[in-house]
Structures are given as C-alpha cells and as structure tokens.
Short mmCIF file of C-alpha atoms in Angstrom, two decimals:
data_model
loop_
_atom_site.label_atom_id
_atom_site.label_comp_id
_atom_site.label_asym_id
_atom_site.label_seq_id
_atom_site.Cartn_x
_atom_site.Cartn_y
_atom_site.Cartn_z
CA UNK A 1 117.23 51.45 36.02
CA UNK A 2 117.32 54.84 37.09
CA UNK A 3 113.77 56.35 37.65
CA UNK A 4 112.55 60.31 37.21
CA UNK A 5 111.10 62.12 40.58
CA UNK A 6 107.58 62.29 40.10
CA UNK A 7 104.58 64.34 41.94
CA UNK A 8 101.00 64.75 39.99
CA UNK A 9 102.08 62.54 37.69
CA UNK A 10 101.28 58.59 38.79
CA UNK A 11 104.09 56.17 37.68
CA UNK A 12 102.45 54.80 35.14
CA UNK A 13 101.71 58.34 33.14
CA UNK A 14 105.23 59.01 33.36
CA UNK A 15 106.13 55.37 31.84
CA UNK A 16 103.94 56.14 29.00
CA UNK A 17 105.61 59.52 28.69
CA UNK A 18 108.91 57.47 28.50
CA UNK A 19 107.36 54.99 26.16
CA UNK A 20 104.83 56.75 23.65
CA UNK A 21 106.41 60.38 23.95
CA UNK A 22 103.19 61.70 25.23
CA UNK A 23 100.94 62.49 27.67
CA UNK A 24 97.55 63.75 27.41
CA UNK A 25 96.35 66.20 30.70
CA UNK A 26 92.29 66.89 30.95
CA UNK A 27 91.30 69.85 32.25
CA UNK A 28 94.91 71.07 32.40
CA UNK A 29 93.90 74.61 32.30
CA UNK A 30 90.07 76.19 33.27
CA UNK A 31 87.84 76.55 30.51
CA UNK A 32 87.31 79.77 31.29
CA UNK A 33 90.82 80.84 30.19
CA UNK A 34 90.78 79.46 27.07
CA UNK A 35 87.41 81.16 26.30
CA UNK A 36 89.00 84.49 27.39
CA UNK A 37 92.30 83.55 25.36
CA UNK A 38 90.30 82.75 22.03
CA UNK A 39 88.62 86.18 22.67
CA UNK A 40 92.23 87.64 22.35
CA UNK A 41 93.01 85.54 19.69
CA UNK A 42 90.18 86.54 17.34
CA UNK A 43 90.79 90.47 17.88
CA UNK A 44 94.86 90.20 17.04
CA UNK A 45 93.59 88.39 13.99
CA UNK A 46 91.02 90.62 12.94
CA UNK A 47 87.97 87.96 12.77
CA UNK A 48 84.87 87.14 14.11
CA UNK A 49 83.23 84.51 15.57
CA UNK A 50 79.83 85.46 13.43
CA UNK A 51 81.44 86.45 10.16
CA UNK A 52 82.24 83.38 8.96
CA UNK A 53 82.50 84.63 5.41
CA UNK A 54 85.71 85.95 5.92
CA UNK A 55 87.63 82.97 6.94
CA UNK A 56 89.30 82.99 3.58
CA UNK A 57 92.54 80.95 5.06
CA UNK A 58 92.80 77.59 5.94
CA UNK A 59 95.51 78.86 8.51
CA UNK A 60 95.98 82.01 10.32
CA UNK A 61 99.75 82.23 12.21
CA UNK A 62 100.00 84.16 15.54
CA UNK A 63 102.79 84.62 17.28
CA UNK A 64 104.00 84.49 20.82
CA UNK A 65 100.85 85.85 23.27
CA UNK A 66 101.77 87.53 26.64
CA UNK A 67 98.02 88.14 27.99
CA UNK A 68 96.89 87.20 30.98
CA UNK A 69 94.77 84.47 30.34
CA UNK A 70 97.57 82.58 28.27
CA UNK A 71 100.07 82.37 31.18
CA UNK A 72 97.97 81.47 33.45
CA UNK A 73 96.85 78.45 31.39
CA UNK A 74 100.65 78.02 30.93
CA UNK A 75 101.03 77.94 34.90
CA UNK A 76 98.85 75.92 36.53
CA UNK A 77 99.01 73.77 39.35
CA UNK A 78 99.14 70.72 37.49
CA UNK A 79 101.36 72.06 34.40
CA UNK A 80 104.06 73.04 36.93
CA UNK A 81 104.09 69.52 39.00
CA UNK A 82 103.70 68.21 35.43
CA UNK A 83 106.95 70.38 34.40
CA UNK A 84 108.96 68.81 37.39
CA UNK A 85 107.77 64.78 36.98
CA UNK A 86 108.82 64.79 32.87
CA UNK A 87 111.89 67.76 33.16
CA UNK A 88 113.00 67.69 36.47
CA UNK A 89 112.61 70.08 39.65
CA UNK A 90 113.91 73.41 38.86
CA UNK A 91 115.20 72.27 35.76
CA UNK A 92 112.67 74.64 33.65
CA UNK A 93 112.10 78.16 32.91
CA UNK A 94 108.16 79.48 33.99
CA UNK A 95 106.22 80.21 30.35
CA UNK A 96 105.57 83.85 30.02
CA UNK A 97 102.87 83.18 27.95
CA UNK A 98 102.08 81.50 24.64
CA UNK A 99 103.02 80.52 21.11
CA UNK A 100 103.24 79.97 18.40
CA UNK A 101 98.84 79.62 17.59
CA UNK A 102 98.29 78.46 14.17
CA UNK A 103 94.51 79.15 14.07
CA UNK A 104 93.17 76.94 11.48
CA UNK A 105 89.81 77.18 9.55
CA UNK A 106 87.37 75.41 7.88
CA UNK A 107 89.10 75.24 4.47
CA UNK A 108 88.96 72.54 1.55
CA UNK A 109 92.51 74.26 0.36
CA UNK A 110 95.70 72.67 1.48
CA UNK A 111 97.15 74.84 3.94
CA UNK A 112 100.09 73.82 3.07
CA UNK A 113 102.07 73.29 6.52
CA UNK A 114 100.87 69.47 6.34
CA UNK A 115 104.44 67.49 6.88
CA UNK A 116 105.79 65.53 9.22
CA UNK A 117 108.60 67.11 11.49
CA UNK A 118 110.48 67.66 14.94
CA UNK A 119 110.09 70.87 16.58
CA UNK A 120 114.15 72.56 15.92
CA UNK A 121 115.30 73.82 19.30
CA UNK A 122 118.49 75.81 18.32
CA UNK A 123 120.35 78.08 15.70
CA UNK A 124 116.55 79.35 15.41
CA UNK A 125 117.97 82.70 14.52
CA UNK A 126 118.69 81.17 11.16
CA UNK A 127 115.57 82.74 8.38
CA UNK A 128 115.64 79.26 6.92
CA UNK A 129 113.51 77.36 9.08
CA UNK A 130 114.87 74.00 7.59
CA UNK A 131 118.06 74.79 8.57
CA UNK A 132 117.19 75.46 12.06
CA UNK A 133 118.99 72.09 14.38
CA UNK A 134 117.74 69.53 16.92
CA UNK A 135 120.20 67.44 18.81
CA UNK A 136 120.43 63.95 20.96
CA UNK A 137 120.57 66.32 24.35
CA UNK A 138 117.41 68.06 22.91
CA UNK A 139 119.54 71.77 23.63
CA UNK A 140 117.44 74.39 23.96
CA UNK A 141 114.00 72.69 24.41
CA UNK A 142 112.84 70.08 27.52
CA UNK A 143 109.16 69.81 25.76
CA UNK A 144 106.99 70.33 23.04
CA UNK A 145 103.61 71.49 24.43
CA UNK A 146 100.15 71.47 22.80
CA UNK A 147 97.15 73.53 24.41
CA UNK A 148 93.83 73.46 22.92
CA UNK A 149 92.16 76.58 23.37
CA UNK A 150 89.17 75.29 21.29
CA UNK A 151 87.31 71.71 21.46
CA UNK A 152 89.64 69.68 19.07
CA UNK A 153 87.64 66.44 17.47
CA UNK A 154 88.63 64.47 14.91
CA UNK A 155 87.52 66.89 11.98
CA UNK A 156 88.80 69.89 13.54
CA UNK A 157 92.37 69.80 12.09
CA UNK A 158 93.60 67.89 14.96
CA UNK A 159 98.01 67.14 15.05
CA UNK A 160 98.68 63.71 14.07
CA UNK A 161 101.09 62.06 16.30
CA UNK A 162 103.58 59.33 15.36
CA UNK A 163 103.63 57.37 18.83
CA UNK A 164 106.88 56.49 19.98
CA UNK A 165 108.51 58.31 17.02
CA UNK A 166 110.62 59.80 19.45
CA UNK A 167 113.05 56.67 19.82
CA UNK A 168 113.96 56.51 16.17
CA UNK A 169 115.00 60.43 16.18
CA UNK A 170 116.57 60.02 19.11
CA UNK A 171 119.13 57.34 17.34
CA UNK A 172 119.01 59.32 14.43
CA UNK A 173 120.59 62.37 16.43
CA UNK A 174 123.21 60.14 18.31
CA UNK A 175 125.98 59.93 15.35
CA UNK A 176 125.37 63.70 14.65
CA UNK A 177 126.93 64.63 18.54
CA UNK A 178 126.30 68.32 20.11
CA UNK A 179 125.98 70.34 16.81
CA UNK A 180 123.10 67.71 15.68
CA UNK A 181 121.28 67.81 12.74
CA UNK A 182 119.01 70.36 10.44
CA UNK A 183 115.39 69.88 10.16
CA UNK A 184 116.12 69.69 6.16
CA UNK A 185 118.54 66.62 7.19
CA UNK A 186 115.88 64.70 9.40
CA UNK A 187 113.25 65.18 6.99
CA UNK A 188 115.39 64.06 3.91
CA UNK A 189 113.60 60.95 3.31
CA UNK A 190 110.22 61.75 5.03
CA UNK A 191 111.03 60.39 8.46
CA UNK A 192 110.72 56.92 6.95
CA UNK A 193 112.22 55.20 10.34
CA UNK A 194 108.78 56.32 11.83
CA UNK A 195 106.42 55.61 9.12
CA UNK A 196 105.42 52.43 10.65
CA UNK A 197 104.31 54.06 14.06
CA UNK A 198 101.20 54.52 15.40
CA UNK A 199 98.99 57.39 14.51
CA UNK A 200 97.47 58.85 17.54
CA UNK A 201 95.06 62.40 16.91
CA UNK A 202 95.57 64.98 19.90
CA UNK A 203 91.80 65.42 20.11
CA UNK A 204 90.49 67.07 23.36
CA UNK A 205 88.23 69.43 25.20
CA UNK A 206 89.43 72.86 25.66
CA UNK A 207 91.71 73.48 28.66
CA UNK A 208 93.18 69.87 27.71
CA UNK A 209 97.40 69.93 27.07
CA UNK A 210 99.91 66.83 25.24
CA UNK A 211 102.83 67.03 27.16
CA UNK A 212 105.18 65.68 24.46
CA UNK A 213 108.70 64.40 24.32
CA UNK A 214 111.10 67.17 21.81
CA UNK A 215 111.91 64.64 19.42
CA UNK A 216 108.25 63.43 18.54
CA UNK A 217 107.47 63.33 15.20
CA UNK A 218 104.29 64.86 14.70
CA UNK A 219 102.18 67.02 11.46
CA UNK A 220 99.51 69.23 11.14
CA UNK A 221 96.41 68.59 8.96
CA UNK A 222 93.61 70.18 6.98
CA UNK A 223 90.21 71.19 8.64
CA UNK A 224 87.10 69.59 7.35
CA UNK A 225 85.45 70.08 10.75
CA UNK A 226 82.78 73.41 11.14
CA UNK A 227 84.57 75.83 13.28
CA UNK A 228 87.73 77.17 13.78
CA UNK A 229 90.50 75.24 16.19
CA UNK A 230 92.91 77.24 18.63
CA UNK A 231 95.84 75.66 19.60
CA UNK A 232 99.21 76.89 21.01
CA UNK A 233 102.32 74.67 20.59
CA UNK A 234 105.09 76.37 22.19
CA UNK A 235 108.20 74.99 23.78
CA UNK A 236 108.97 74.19 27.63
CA UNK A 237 112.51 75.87 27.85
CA UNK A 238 115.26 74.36 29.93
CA UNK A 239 117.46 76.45 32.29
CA UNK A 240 120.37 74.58 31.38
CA UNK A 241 121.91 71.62 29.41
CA UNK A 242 121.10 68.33 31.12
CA UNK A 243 123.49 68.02 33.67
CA UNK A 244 124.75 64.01 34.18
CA UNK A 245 125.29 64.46 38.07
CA UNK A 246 121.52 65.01 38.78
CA UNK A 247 119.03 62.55 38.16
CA UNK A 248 117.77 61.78 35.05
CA UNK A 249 115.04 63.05 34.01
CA UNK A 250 112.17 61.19 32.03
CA UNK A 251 113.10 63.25 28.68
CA UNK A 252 116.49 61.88 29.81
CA UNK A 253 115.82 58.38 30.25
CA UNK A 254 113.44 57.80 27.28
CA UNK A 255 116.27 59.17 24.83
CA UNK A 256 119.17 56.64 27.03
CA UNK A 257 116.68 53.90 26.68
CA UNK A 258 116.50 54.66 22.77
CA UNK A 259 120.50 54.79 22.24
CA UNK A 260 121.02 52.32 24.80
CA UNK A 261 123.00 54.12 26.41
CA UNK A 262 121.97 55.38 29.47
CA UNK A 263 124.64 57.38 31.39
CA UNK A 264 125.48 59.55 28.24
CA UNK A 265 123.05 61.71 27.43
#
C-alpha cells in the first residue's frame, strides 16, 4: 500500500486523516491572531462585543477576509507542513486569507442552515447553491478547513461531524465519473449511507483548525451557548487535478481505499 509523504504530521495523525476524515490541530494559529481577526470581524458586521442587545440573528454571513491577521493564521508553520503531509508537496495554492465566517449567536430561532452536506467544489458560479457539483477526484478543492477564531464548546454552535462519512460519498461519487454529482443529488435522501456514523463536535480553543477530508459530511447547528462563535471554513485549493504519476496523496488514498480501487483516482 502506497503511503503519503509526511513532515509535522506523525504517521499515525495522517492514518486517522485517512480513516476518520479529520484531523484536529491545537494551537494551529496564535491566539493573538484570532483575537485581532474577531476584532475585524465584529466591525465588517457592525456589532459589538458589549451590545449584546442587538444580536438579533442567530447567524451573521461574512464573506471572504483578506486582513492581515487572517492569512497569517491561514499560513503558519504547521498549516503549511500540514498542507504538504494530507495534499501533497507543492500540490496546493497559499490561502490569501479567509472565508466564508458564519458568525453565529446566541439565538433560540432556527437559523436555518442546520443540514447535513459536502462542501461543492465546482460549477460554483451557478446562483443555485444546490446545484453547485462535487466529484470522486474532489476537482477544485484538496480540503475543507475549519478555524475557530472564538473558544468553540459544546453549546457554542459547534459543526457536527459524521466521522468517516467521507468513504460512503466517496462511492457515492464513483458511478457519477468527472462531471460528478449536485449537492441537491447527494442530499436527496438526507445522506442516509452516513446516518449511522459517528458524531464527533469540532469543539476547540481558539487558534485550533479540523483539517478535513472534501467529501466529509458535516452540519451546522443552533447556539444555546452565551457568546458569539467565529469560525472560518474555507477551502484548501489545489493547483491542479491529481495527477496519477506522483504519489498519492492521503486525500488520494483515503478515497482509493473507499472505491477499492486504488490506482484510479
């Protein structure tokens, strides 16, 4: 069995990358950065900190954020060896910041974003979101990333993670080929073939990051914690298809090991 090259990352973190289509990095990023990136984060939305009485939305959407303190949590150290062990040396494009943050309050109202899904990777142009595509060669994204820029416990809205969800997609996606499948066509009947995973909460101190595999199957929630949680959840973009005459990579080998087939993806 073909292995992925490795640095920070031990052998057995990347295994459970391979098998659980996670990892959870402490202290990815300095505290310090994420304090100075929630201070950005409250002035583009307009809030405070102290006026709690005008949190009137359970969720507050911010697009992509190209300040300082956001790509420098995006390029640490650790998140770049990190990039190479799970995507593969030079395989990646360097984040330019950060994105999408759904800030999400203290709210007893649904916020109404609470399904389970894949992150789409292509045809994203498309004003449908649900028609937006995923395929078995994950085009267009090498990893779904989650930083917390707030503590995240287990009241504070945390993302609920199907573990190992990622090897049922992954066979889902094989019959559908290059042009894949919509996120309307995974979710038709509720990502039943994951329903009997394991529910893991990404819970963490600021600064922490889930390096995830693309086709994890993962949902938001409501808050019913006491302050508000900052979290970013953009992609890690590839610089190119997977190409079959390098080594495969551990995105690579954890979607061969689902199909079982390992030299076609």
């Amino acid at each position: 069995m073909s292995q992925a090259s490795h640095s920070s990352l031990s052998r057995a973190q990347i295994a459970q990358f391979i098998e659980d289509g996670y990892i959870k990095l402490d202290g990815a990023f300095d505290g310090a950065l994420a304090s100075k990136g929630r201070d950005q984060l409250w002035n583009a939305m307009g809030l405070s900190p102290d006026a709690p009485e005008a949190w009137t939305q359970p969720v507050v959407r911010l697009r992509f954020m190209t300040g300082a303190p956001f790509v420098d949590a995006a390029n640490t150290p650790l998140l770049h060896a990190a990039y190479d062990a799970l995507v593969g040396e030079g395989r990646w494009l360097k984040p330019e910041g950060l994105g999408t943050f759904p800030v999400r309050f203290p709210s007893a109202n649904d916020p109404g974003d609470a399904g389970w899904h894949v992150d789409a990777s292509f045809s994203t142009e498309n004003p449908d979101f649900m028609q937006w595509r995923v395929n078995v060669k994950s085009s267009g994204r090498a990893l779904l990333m989650l930083f917390l820029f707030s503590d995240v416990g287990e009241s504070d809205a945390p993302t609920k993670i199907r573990k190992g969800s990622h090897r049922a997609i992954a066979r889902q996606l094989l019959p559908a080929g290059a042009g894949g499948l919509t996120l309307g066509e995974l979710a038709a009947d509720g990502f039943a073939s994951t329903s009997d995973c394991e529910e893991v909460l990404a819970t963490g101190e600021a600064g922490t990051v889930y390096l995830c595999h693309p086709f994890l199957v993962h949902s938001a929630q409501p808050h019913r914690g006491s302050k508000p949680r900052f979290m970013a959840q953009p992609p890690l973009l590839p610089k190119a298809e997977f190409d079959p005459s390098q080594p495969p990579s551990a995105v690579q080998i954890a979607i061969r090991r689902a199909i079982g087939m390992e030299r076609q993806v």
